mmCIF file of C-alpha atoms in Angstrom:
data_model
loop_
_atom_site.group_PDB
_atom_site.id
_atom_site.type_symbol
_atom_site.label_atom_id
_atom_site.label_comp_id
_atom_site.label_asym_id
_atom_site.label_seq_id
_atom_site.Cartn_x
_atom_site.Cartn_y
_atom_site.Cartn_z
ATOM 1 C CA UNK A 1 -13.070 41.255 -63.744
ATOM 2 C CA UNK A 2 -12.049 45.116 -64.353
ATOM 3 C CA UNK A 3 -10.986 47.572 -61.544
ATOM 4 C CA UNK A 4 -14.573 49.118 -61.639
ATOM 5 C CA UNK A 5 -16.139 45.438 -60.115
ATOM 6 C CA UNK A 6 -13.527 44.869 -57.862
ATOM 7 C CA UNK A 7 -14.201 48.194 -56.707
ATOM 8 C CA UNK A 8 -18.164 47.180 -56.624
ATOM 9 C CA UNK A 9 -16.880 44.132 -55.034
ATOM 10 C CA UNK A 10 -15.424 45.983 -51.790
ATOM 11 C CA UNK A 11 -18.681 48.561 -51.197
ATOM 12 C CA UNK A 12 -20.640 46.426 -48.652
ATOM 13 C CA UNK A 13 -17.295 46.385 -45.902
ATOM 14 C CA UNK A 14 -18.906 50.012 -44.539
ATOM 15 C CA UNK A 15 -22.355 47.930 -43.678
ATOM 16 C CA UNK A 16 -20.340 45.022 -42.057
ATOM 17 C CA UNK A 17 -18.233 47.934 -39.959
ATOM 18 C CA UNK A 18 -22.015 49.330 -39.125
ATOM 19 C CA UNK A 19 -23.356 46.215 -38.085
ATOM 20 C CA UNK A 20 -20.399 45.652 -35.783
ATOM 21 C CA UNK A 21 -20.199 49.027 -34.022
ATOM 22 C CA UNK A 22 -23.861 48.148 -33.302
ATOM 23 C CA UNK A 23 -22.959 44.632 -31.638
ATOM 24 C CA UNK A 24 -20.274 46.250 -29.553
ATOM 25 C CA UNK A 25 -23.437 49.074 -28.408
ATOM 26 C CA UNK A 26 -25.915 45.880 -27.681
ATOM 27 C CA UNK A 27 -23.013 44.412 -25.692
ATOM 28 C CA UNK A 28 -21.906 47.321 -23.822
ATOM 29 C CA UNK A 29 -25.644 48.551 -23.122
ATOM 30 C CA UNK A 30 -26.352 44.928 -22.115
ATOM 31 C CA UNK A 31 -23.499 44.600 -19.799
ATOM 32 C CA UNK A 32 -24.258 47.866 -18.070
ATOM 33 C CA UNK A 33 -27.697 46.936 -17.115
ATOM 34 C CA UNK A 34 -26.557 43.039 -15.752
ATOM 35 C CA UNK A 35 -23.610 44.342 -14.258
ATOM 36 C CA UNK A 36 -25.694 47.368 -12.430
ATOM 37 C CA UNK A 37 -28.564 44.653 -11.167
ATOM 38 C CA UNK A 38 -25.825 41.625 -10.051
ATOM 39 C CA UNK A 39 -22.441 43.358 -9.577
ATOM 40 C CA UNK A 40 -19.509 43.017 -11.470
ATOM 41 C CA UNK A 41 -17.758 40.161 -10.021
ATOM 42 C CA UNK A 42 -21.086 37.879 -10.685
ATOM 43 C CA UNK A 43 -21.511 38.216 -13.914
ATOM 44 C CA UNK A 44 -20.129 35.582 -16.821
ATOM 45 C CA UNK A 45 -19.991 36.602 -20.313
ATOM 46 C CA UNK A 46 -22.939 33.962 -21.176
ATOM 47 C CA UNK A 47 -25.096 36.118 -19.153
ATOM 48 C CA UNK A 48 -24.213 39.076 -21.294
ATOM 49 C CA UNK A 49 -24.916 37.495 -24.245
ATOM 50 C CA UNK A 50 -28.082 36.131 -23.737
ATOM 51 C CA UNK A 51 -29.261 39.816 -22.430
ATOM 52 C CA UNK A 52 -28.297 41.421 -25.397
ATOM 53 C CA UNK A 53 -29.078 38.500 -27.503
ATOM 54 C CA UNK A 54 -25.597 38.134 -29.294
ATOM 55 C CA UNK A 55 -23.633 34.707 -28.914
ATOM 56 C CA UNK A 56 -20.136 33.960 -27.443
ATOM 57 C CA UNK A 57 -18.881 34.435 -31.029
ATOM 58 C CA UNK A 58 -20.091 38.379 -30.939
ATOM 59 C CA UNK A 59 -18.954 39.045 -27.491
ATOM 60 C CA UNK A 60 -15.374 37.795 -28.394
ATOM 61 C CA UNK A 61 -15.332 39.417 -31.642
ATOM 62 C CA UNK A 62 -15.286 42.483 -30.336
ATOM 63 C CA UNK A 63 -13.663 41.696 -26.474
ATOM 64 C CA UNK A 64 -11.233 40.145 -25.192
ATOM 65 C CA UNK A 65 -12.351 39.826 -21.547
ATOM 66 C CA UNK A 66 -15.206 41.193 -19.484
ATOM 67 C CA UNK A 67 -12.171 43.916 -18.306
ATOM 68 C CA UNK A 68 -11.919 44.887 -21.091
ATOM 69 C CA UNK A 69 -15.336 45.566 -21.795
ATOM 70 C CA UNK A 70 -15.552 47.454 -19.049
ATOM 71 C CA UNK A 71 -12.631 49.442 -19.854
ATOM 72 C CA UNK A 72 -14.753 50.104 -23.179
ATOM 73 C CA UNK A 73 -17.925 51.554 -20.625
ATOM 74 C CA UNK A 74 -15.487 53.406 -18.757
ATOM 75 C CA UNK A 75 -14.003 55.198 -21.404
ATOM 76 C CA UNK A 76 -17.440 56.228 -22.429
ATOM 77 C CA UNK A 77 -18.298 56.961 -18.972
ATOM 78 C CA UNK A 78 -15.193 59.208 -18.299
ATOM 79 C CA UNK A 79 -15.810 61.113 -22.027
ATOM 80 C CA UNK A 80 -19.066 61.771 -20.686
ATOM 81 C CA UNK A 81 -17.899 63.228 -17.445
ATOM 82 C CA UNK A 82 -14.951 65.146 -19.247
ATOM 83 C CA UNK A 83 -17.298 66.760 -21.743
ATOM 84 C CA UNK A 84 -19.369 67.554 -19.214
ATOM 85 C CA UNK A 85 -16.887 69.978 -16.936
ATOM 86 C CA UNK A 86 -15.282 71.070 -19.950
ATOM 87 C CA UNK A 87 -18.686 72.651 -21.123
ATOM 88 C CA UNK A 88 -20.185 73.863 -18.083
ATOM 89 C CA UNK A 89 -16.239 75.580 -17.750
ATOM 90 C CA UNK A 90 -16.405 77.236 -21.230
ATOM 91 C CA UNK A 91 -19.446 79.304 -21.106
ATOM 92 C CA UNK A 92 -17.789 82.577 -21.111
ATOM 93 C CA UNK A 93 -19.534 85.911 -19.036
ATOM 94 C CA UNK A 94 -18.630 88.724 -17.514
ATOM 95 C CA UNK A 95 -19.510 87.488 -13.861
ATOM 96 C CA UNK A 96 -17.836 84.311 -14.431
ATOM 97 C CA UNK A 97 -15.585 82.865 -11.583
ATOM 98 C CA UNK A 98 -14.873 79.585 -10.200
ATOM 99 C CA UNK A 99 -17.923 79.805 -7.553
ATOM 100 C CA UNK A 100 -20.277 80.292 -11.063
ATOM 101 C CA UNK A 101 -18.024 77.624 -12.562
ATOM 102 C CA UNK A 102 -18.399 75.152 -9.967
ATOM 103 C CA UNK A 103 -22.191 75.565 -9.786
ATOM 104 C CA UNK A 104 -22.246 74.913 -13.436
ATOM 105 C CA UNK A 105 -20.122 71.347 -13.391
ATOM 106 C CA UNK A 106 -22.367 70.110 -10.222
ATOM 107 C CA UNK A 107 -25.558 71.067 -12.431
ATOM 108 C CA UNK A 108 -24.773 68.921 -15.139
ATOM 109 C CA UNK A 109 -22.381 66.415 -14.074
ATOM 110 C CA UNK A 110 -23.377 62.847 -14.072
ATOM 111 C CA UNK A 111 -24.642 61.389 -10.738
ATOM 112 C CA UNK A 112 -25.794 57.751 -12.348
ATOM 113 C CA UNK A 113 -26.218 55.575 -9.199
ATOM 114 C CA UNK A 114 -26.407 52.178 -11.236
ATOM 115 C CA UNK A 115 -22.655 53.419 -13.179
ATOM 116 C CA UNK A 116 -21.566 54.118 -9.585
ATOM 117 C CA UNK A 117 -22.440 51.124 -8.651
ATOM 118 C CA UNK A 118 -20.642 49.049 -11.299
ATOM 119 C CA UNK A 119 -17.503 51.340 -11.271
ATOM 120 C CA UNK A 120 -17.054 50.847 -7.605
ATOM 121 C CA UNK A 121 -17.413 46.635 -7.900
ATOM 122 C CA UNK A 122 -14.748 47.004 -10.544
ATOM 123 C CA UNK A 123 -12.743 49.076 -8.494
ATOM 124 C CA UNK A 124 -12.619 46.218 -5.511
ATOM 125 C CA UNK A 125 -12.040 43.779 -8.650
ATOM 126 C CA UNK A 126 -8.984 46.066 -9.718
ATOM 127 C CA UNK A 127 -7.315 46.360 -6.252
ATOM 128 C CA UNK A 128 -6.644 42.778 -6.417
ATOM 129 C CA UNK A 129 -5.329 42.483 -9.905
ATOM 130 C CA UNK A 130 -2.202 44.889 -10.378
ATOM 131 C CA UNK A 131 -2.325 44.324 -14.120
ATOM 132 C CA UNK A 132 -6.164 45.956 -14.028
ATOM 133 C CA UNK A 133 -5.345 48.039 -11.308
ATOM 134 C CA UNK A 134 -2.962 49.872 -14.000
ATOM 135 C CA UNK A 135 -5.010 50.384 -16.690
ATOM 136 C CA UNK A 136 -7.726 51.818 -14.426
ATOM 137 C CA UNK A 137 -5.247 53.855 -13.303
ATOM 138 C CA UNK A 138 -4.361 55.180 -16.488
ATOM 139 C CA UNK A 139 -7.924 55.616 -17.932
ATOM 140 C CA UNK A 140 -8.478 57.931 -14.484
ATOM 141 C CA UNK A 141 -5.072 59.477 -15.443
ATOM 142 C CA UNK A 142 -6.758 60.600 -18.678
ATOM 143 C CA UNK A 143 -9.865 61.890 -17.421
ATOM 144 C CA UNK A 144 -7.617 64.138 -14.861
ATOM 145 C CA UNK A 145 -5.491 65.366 -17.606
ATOM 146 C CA UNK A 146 -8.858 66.238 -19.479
ATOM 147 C CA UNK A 147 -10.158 68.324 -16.890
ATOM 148 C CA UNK A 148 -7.166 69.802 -16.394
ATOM 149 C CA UNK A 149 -6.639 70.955 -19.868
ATOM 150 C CA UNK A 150 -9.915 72.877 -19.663
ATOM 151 C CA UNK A 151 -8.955 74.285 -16.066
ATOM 152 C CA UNK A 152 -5.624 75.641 -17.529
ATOM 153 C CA UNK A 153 -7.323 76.879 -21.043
ATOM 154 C CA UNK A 154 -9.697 78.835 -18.273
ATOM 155 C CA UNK A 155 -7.002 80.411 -15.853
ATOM 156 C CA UNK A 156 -6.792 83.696 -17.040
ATOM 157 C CA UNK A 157 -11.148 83.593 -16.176
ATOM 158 C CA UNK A 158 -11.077 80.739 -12.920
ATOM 159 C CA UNK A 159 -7.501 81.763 -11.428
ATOM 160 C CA UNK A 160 -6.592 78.756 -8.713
ATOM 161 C CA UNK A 161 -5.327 78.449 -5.446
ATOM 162 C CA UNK A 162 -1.514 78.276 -5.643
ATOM 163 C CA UNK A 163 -1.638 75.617 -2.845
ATOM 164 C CA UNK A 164 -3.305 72.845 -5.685
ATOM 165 C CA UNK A 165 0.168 73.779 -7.484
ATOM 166 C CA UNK A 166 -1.974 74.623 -10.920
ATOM 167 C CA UNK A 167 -4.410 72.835 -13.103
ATOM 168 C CA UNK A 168 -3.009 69.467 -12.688
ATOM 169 C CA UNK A 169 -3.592 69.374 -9.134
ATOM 170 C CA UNK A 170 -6.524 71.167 -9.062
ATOM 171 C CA UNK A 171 -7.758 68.600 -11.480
ATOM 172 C CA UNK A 172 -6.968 66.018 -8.657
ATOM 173 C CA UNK A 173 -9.243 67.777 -6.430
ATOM 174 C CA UNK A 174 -12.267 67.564 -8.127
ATOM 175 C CA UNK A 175 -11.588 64.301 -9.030
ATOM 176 C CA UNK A 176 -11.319 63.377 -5.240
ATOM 177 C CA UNK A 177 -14.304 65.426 -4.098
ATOM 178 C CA UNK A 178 -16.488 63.615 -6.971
ATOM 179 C CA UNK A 179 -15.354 60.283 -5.246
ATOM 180 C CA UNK A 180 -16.163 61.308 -1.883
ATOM 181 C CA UNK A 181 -19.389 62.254 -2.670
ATOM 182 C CA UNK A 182 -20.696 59.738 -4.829
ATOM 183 C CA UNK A 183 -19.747 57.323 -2.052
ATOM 184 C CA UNK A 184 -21.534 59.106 0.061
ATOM 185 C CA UNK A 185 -24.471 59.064 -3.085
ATOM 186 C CA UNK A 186 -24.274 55.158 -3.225
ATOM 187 C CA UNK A 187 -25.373 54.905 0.435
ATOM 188 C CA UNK A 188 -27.580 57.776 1.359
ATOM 189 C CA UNK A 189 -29.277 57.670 -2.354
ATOM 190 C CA UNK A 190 -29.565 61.583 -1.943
ATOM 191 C CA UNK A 191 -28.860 63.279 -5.394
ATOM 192 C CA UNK A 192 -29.818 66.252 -4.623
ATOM 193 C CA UNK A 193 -28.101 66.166 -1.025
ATOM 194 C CA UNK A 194 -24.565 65.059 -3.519
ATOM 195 C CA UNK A 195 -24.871 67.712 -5.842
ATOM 196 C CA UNK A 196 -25.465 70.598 -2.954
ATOM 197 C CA UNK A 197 -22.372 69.098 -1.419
ATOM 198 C CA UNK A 198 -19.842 68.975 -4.665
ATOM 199 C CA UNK A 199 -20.557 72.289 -5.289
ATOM 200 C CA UNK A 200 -19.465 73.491 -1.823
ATOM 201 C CA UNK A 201 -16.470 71.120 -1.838
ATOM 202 C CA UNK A 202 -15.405 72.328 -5.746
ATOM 203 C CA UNK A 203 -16.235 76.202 -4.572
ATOM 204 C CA UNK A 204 -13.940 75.688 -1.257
ATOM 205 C CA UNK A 205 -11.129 74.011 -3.124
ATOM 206 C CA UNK A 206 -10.967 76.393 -6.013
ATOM 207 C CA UNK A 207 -11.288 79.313 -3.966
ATOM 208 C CA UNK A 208 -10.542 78.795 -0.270
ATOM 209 C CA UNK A 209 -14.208 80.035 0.183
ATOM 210 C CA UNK A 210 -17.182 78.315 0.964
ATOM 211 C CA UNK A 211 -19.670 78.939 3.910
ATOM 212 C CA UNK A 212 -22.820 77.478 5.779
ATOM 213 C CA UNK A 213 -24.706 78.814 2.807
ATOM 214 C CA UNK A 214 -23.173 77.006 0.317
ATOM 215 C CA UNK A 215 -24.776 73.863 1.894
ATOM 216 C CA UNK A 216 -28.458 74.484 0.802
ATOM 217 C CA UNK A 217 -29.746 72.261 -2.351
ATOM 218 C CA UNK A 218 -29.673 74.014 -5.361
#
């Protein structure tokens, strides 16, 4: 056989990496939806596979362990939620400031009451584990240091409070406030009541401003 078939010989790997990138979607897509209706402690990997109609084989080609899986959604989960403040931060205008900003990232960021719902069963999971309870941390350490990348690439436009001590803590902040409201979200099922609130919690601790008004629904 010359180097020409051999090359012929290797062209069908790309359709084998497809084929597996669309596994790992079935899987993760499946898992979301079981873990959303029964809660992630209660769900076994058999159940997963028969939802998205892949055997054991599939699920452990591609995981290790339902944590990990669900390391794989939260990564996905967190891009999401980066993406999303770093675009509603770099629209550029000549009345932006952080009030405009923050109206922007409550707009658009994602309020997904069934992902809320799985995150915070995993979270319980994670406080008793310490080896989960790590990497969780570090996947939220990522997500801060996202946001705060596009905070401090906007702070000559959205100046901060010197109290948050710059971008990194500021980037704390609106981590926290999203986690205070969407607990809030998961028990009052109010969306529009959340978003009305993260906006007046971003716009108070970006600014130090913030009044009665801000409370109204947008």
């Amino acid at each position: 056989m010359d180097g020409g078939e051999r090359a012929g010989a290797a062209a069908p790997a790309p359709r084998v990496t497809r084929r597996r990138a669309r596994t790992r979607a079935d899987l993760l897509s499946a898992a979301f939806g079981v873990f959303a209706a029964k809660g992630f402690g209660r769900v076994s990997i058999e159940e997963i596979c028969a939802a998205a109609g892949y055997s054991r084989g599939a699920f452990y080609s591609n995981f290790d362990s339902l944590d990990q899986l669900f390391f794989a959604l939260y990564r996905e989960r967190a891009g999401l939620i980066a993406e999303q403040v770093a675009g509603a931060l770099a629209v550029d205008g000549p009345d932006l400031d952080v009030a405009t900003a923050a109206d922007r990232v409550t707009e658009v960021l994602l309020l997904d009451r069934d992902w809320l719902l799985v995150k915070t069963d995993f979270l319980v999971h994670a406080a008793r584990d310490p080896d989960v309870a790590r990497t969780l941390l570090e996947h939220r350490a990522r997500l801060r240091r996202a946001i705060a990348d596009r905070l401090d690439r906007s702070r000559d436009r959205l100046p901060l409070p010197a109290v948050l001590g710059g971008a990194d803590g500021a980037a704390h902040a609106v981590v926290a406030a999203y986690d205070g409201v969407t607990t809030q979200l998961l028990l009052d099922r109010d969306t529009g009541h959340a978003r009305a609130w993260l906006r007046r919690l971003l716009t108070a601790l970006l600014t130090g401003a913030g009044g009665p008004e801000d409370a109204g629904t947008r």
